[in-house]
XYZ file of C-alpha atoms in Angstrom:
426
model
C -34.522 17.552 -7.764
C -30.961 17.081 -8.663
C -29.003 18.349 -11.646
C -26.133 16.199 -13.035
C -23.287 17.902 -14.860
C -19.854 17.405 -16.049
C -16.810 19.453 -15.475
C -13.236 19.625 -16.896
C -10.045 20.707 -15.108
C -7.168 22.810 -16.264
C -3.819 21.223 -15.583
C -2.014 17.897 -15.410
C -0.355 16.476 -12.390
C 3.245 15.412 -13.015
C 3.412 12.549 -10.397
C 0.237 10.947 -11.101
C 0.013 8.153 -13.445
C -2.898 8.759 -15.949
C -3.234 5.264 -16.703
C -2.643 3.604 -13.401
C -3.362 0.040 -14.784
C -4.447 -1.494 -18.100
C -7.045 -4.147 -18.281
C -5.339 -7.356 -19.219
C -6.919 -9.784 -21.740
C -6.067 -13.368 -21.797
C -4.381 -14.371 -25.158
C -3.070 -17.764 -26.411
C -3.177 -20.230 -29.244
C -6.491 -21.396 -30.413
C -6.995 -25.104 -29.498
C -9.356 -26.993 -31.626
C -11.494 -29.833 -30.253
C -14.341 -31.112 -32.425
C -14.067 -27.931 -34.453
C -15.116 -25.782 -31.419
C -12.732 -23.357 -29.446
C -12.189 -24.173 -25.791
C -13.226 -21.149 -23.577
C -10.557 -19.703 -21.360
C -11.632 -19.884 -17.854
C -12.291 -16.603 -15.944
C -9.466 -15.867 -13.533
C -10.420 -16.277 -9.940
C -9.783 -13.498 -7.458
C -6.618 -13.994 -5.485
C -6.256 -12.267 -2.269
C -3.004 -10.317 -1.361
C -1.149 -11.345 1.817
C -2.793 -9.929 4.844
C -2.011 -6.185 5.470
C -3.405 -3.324 7.235
C -3.805 0.383 5.818
C -4.226 3.241 8.125
C -6.426 6.172 7.283
C -6.704 9.403 9.270
C -9.656 11.977 9.449
C -9.380 15.710 10.074
C -13.226 16.378 9.884
C -14.988 19.070 11.865
C -15.823 17.947 15.291
C -15.570 21.645 16.399
C -15.913 25.006 14.764
C -18.448 26.490 12.199
C -18.959 23.276 10.191
C -19.235 21.005 13.250
C -22.652 19.789 12.087
C -21.074 18.115 8.943
C -18.671 16.185 11.263
C -21.112 13.385 12.477
C -22.396 12.246 8.905
C -18.703 12.525 7.471
C -17.196 10.493 10.216
C -20.022 7.888 10.080
C -19.556 7.629 6.218
C -15.770 6.854 6.902
C -16.568 4.306 9.761
C -19.287 2.575 7.734
C -17.060 2.235 4.676
C -14.055 0.911 6.690
C -16.472 -1.628 8.132
C -17.316 -2.856 4.429
C -13.645 -3.105 3.590
C -12.973 -5.110 6.687
C -15.895 -7.421 6.206
C -14.320 -8.570 3.033
C -10.806 -8.721 4.380
C -10.839 -12.611 4.362
C -11.093 -12.256 0.391
C -8.809 -9.420 -0.182
C -6.212 -9.488 2.590
C -6.724 -5.674 3.243
C -7.866 -4.387 6.622
C -8.541 -0.630 7.194
C -7.754 1.089 10.513
C -9.119 4.595 11.092
C -7.573 7.329 13.339
C -10.056 10.121 13.913
C -9.098 13.716 14.338
C -10.758 17.215 14.552
C -10.029 19.698 11.646
C -11.652 22.579 13.590
C -11.561 25.720 11.489
C -9.538 28.833 10.834
C -10.766 30.445 14.045
C -10.020 27.672 16.656
C -7.146 26.133 14.592
C -7.650 22.580 15.804
C -5.751 21.280 12.845
C -2.485 22.889 14.195
C -2.181 20.112 16.828
C -4.452 17.418 15.260
C -2.741 17.107 11.807
C 0.723 16.399 13.406
C -0.939 13.886 15.715
C -2.859 12.034 12.829
C 0.301 12.123 10.732
C 2.066 10.446 13.490
C 0.081 7.288 12.759
C 1.785 7.058 9.390
C -1.612 6.985 7.412
C -1.822 6.328 3.638
C -4.303 9.250 3.417
C -6.074 11.770 5.650
C -9.727 12.361 4.812
C -10.665 16.019 5.290
C -11.189 18.755 6.017
C -14.909 19.547 5.127
C -13.951 23.384 4.846
C -12.003 24.469 1.794
C -10.331 27.220 3.772
C -9.356 24.857 6.511
C -7.864 22.233 4.139
C -5.740 24.863 2.702
C -4.177 25.434 6.022
C -2.603 22.036 6.255
C -2.473 20.599 2.643
C 1.215 21.387 2.325
C 1.933 19.689 5.538
C 0.052 16.552 4.517
C 1.190 16.124 0.926
C 4.728 17.100 1.998
C 4.812 13.810 3.935
C 3.667 11.919 0.928
C 0.216 11.387 2.407
C -2.879 11.654 0.392
C -5.425 14.345 1.336
C -8.769 13.413 0.286
C -11.738 15.673 0.961
C -15.409 14.684 0.831
C -16.497 18.299 0.891
C -14.006 20.676 -0.375
C -15.554 22.780 -3.171
C -13.108 25.644 -3.752
C -11.814 26.036 -7.173
C -8.365 26.637 -5.488
C -7.566 23.117 -5.396
C -8.014 22.331 -9.120
C -4.632 24.072 -9.794
C -3.021 23.562 -6.498
C 0.680 22.322 -6.615
C -0.242 19.298 -4.468
C 2.193 16.599 -5.729
C -0.486 14.751 -7.231
C -1.837 13.808 -3.800
C -5.059 15.799 -3.302
C -8.402 14.421 -4.302
C -12.052 15.146 -3.585
C -15.463 13.515 -4.142
C -17.210 16.849 -4.007
C -17.372 18.901 -7.236
C -15.915 22.442 -7.591
C -18.008 25.468 -6.861
C -18.049 26.286 -10.478
C -20.876 23.777 -10.651
C -22.787 24.804 -7.489
C -22.511 28.366 -8.320
C -23.890 27.804 -11.827
C -26.853 25.909 -10.551
C -27.494 28.330 -7.732
C -27.332 31.388 -9.933
C -29.497 30.071 -12.767
C -32.103 28.762 -10.087
C -32.440 32.320 -8.446
C -32.845 33.854 -11.973
C -35.327 31.164 -13.043
C -37.395 31.870 -9.989
C -38.002 35.403 -11.451
C -35.621 37.409 -9.477
C -33.851 40.323 -11.227
C -31.606 41.606 -8.179
C -29.684 39.685 -5.763
C -27.935 40.418 -2.364
C -25.437 38.144 -0.807
C -23.699 37.774 2.550
C -20.596 35.862 1.901
C -17.852 34.132 4.152
C -14.444 35.753 3.432
C -12.485 32.616 2.496
C -11.681 30.552 -0.576
C -15.025 28.789 -0.253
C -17.240 31.690 0.240
C -15.758 34.298 -2.163
C -15.135 31.380 -4.687
C -18.816 30.194 -4.775
C -20.107 33.900 -4.611
C -18.020 34.519 -7.712
C -19.637 31.647 -9.611
C -23.237 32.676 -8.492
C -22.586 36.090 -9.682
C -21.403 34.980 -12.975
C -24.368 32.722 -13.545
C -27.001 35.160 -12.253
C -25.547 38.077 -14.351
C -25.432 35.917 -17.509
C -29.141 35.303 -17.072
C -29.765 39.072 -16.887
C -29.714 39.588 -13.300
C -27.746 42.108 -11.142
C -25.893 41.653 -7.849
C -26.633 44.830 -5.771
C -24.870 43.898 -2.640
C -22.346 41.264 -1.470
C -20.819 42.158 1.969
C -18.358 39.717 3.537
C -17.421 38.699 7.022
C -14.662 36.647 8.672
C -14.431 33.497 10.432
C -14.807 34.010 14.047
C -17.118 36.963 13.668
C -20.184 37.047 15.995
C -22.023 40.135 14.692
C -23.411 40.506 11.294
C -25.594 43.762 11.828
C -23.572 45.689 9.197
C -23.798 42.877 6.482
C -27.503 42.540 7.086
C -28.186 46.442 7.007
C -26.136 46.654 3.757
C -28.136 43.951 1.927
C -31.463 44.992 3.297
C -30.633 48.753 2.246
C -30.040 47.602 -1.383
C -33.728 46.037 -1.474
C -32.763 42.886 -3.518
C -35.490 40.582 -4.998
C -33.495 37.673 -3.351
C -30.884 36.977 -0.978
C -28.099 34.292 -1.183
C -26.471 33.340 2.111
C -23.106 31.893 1.485
C -22.078 30.924 5.064
C -21.291 28.177 7.387
C -23.020 27.672 10.878
C -22.971 31.578 11.263
C -26.293 31.310 9.302
C -27.945 30.592 12.722
C -27.000 34.063 14.010
C -27.744 35.818 10.712
C -31.165 34.526 9.994
C -33.102 36.174 12.799
C -32.025 39.556 11.588
C -33.704 38.653 8.233
C -36.878 37.192 9.665
C -39.796 39.758 9.216
C -37.637 41.757 6.870
C -37.928 39.548 3.840
C -40.131 36.726 2.467
C -38.437 33.637 3.489
C -39.157 32.120 -0.008
C -36.616 34.742 -1.336
C -33.662 33.063 0.719
C -31.200 30.878 -0.804
C -28.823 28.544 1.083
C -25.630 26.667 0.020
C -23.972 23.392 1.069
C -22.098 25.139 4.006
C -25.366 26.086 5.784
C -28.087 23.804 4.437
C -29.412 22.324 7.444
C -32.475 21.043 9.334
C -33.177 23.916 11.770
C -36.403 22.335 13.091
C -37.402 23.982 16.327
C -34.425 26.369 16.353
C -36.757 28.871 14.811
C -40.477 29.498 14.973
C -42.511 27.284 12.695
C -42.703 28.594 9.154
C -39.720 31.034 9.443
C -38.092 29.312 6.454
C -41.038 28.207 4.367
C -40.174 28.186 0.680
C -36.340 29.077 1.056
C -34.334 26.861 -1.267
C -30.850 25.628 -1.096
C -28.301 23.617 -3.155
C -26.195 20.632 -2.084
C -23.556 18.772 -4.274
C -24.321 14.881 -4.533
C -27.369 12.974 -5.234
C -30.715 14.151 -3.721
C -30.989 13.029 -0.243
C -34.283 11.424 -1.327
C -32.296 9.189 -3.649
C -30.043 7.875 -1.040
C -32.619 6.442 1.118
C -31.179 2.753 1.113
C -27.789 4.111 1.913
C -28.782 6.350 4.864
C -30.917 3.594 6.243
C -27.902 1.322 6.135
C -25.719 4.046 7.671
C -28.104 4.567 10.440
C -28.146 0.803 11.234
C -24.226 0.831 11.417
C -24.211 3.925 13.692
C -26.446 2.384 15.972
C -24.757 -0.922 16.028
C -21.493 0.980 16.611
C -23.061 2.592 19.680
C -22.966 6.146 17.974
C -25.418 8.973 18.353
C -28.318 9.011 15.843
C -27.514 11.162 12.831
C -29.639 14.185 12.171
C -27.714 15.354 8.942
C -26.487 13.386 6.079
C -24.693 15.940 3.994
C -21.387 14.578 2.638
C -21.895 11.122 4.129
C -21.952 9.317 0.904
C -18.817 11.335 -0.444
C -16.994 10.220 2.750
C -18.030 6.570 2.292
C -16.751 6.756 -1.245
C -13.506 8.283 -0.397
C -12.689 5.273 1.884
C -13.747 2.829 -0.799
C -11.758 4.359 -3.464
C -8.516 4.378 -1.269
C -9.073 0.720 -0.425
C -9.514 -0.129 -4.230
C -6.512 1.920 -5.154
C -4.528 0.111 -2.577
C -5.487 -3.293 -3.943
C -4.723 -1.969 -7.451
C -1.396 -0.984 -6.487
C -0.615 -4.456 -5.417
C -1.335 -4.141 -1.791
C 0.703 -1.040 -1.352
C -0.072 1.497 1.545
C 2.403 4.097 0.166
C 0.671 7.449 -0.428
C 2.169 8.217 -3.779
C 1.646 4.595 -5.094
C -1.957 4.512 -3.919
C -2.545 7.963 -5.366
C -1.366 6.750 -8.823
C -4.172 4.365 -8.986
C -7.222 6.575 -7.621
C -8.028 7.948 -11.120
C -8.012 4.491 -12.633
C -10.287 2.856 -9.974
C -12.755 5.843 -10.253
C -13.054 5.249 -14.063
C -10.922 8.182 -15.009
C -8.547 6.131 -17.206
C -11.599 4.797 -19.258
C -10.361 1.198 -19.129
C -12.269 -0.219 -16.350
C -15.214 -2.573 -15.654
C -18.170 -0.985 -14.096
C -18.859 -1.987 -10.431
C -20.825 -0.419 -7.558
C -19.725 -2.233 -4.407
C -16.429 -2.729 -2.746
C -16.561 -6.460 -2.891
C -17.461 -6.460 -6.478
C -14.619 -4.079 -7.525
C -12.168 -5.786 -5.407
C -12.971 -9.082 -7.018
C -12.178 -7.512 -10.408
C -9.008 -6.054 -9.472
C -7.828 -9.314 -7.838
C -8.775 -11.335 -10.906
C -6.571 -9.039 -12.949
C -8.887 -6.615 -14.281
C -9.459 -2.950 -13.841
C -12.327 -1.737 -11.654
C -14.400 1.411 -12.470
C -16.097 2.252 -9.059
C -19.474 4.037 -9.274
C -19.969 5.264 -5.892
C -22.802 5.961 -3.606
C -22.397 9.768 -4.341
C -22.159 9.365 -8.095
C -19.842 8.194 -10.852
C -17.042 10.239 -9.489
C -14.536 9.487 -12.414
C -11.551 11.655 -11.330
C -9.765 13.784 -13.935
C -5.921 14.127 -13.888
C -6.040 16.657 -11.125
C -8.204 14.662 -8.710
C -11.510 16.426 -9.361
C -14.645 14.558 -10.075
C -15.768 14.968 -13.639
C -19.371 13.988 -13.110
C -21.379 15.453 -10.312
C -25.091 15.973 -9.165
C -26.329 19.236 -7.540
C -29.492 18.727 -5.458
C -31.885 21.557 -5.090
C -33.906 21.517 -1.860
C -36.943 23.477 -0.457
C -37.715 24.304 3.223
C -41.189 23.429 4.684
C -43.232 24.741 7.463
C -41.185 22.657 10.072
C -38.020 24.505 8.935
C -36.433 21.322 7.530
C -35.482 20.697 4.034
C -36.561 18.314 1.525
C -35.911 17.447 -2.140
C -37.721 19.965 -4.537
């Protein structure tokens, strides 16, 4: 089950062109021949002179979101291969330099961000964690480089002073919080406890879950927090259990694997709720049935609706010699980030300058409202190179950036765990 919703942002970006391009319509004198007009032939796509755009990644190879690294990096690589497969028609080749964002505990980004910036990229894709992205966003945009996250959901980015150079294909936590809070209430729960990561992602998402749950008549009775790097959660678990809530929302990252054993046997697993930061296939990590009936939310189309994409992604990973994927969260959003950057580069006349490419991202996503719908890189590239304006509807959804780089249309998938401790669409 997925819920599609729309959002609006609250500020404008001074450096971003709101109408990066306008569709050009052929005009001319009417020529009569036998009392019938002669049709104007459609423009043929014209490739730009060969050029290369470098993209960097700062995605989690280590840290408490490392389980998201493989699908995100695979999405980037697969998209780059699609762009390069059509290079003969467009002139554009993409090269990717991969880096580790780490997290705010191991601080891998402190050495990796300068290293990736040293390749002079047009954009850096990452991080997955909102809190981690906030640690290096100033450094990236200060160099005139786009920061494009496939997974940041904190509302902090909506109003961040980013010089018009920050974009994301994942929706703000305003949306996920509303869906999760309403889901818990609709399941008949009247009181809620939460264990919350104390960073911009965790506290922001908890805020919106609370607002939605309380608006539905519920009460949040406990919401202890913990910090990145903490290894013991006994205090938080005890506080929540002492409040005896009807349901517990776990707004965490990989720390969930340490928290869950303290809840097993204490609560009905069907009263547990997960979020995108920890929704994972635990399988044999826990005894069978440990999570039966637990639910969770994940921005993006339902994994069940992405079967064709994930199958193609698996084929690409195997052909590239990579390890088989076990998770697919944010793979589609990562794929779309690369496609949008490539299309924006073409729309900017073959530019690899971060500011110039950023000025076209809203347009190629359909945010200007002037484009022709298309759903593949090749189709969209042909529209642009024929003098038109492309409106890319991606694998992850329509996207449609607003003036601050937030997607205005998004789906939130709702999932449920089975006896095997793996999740599937509700």
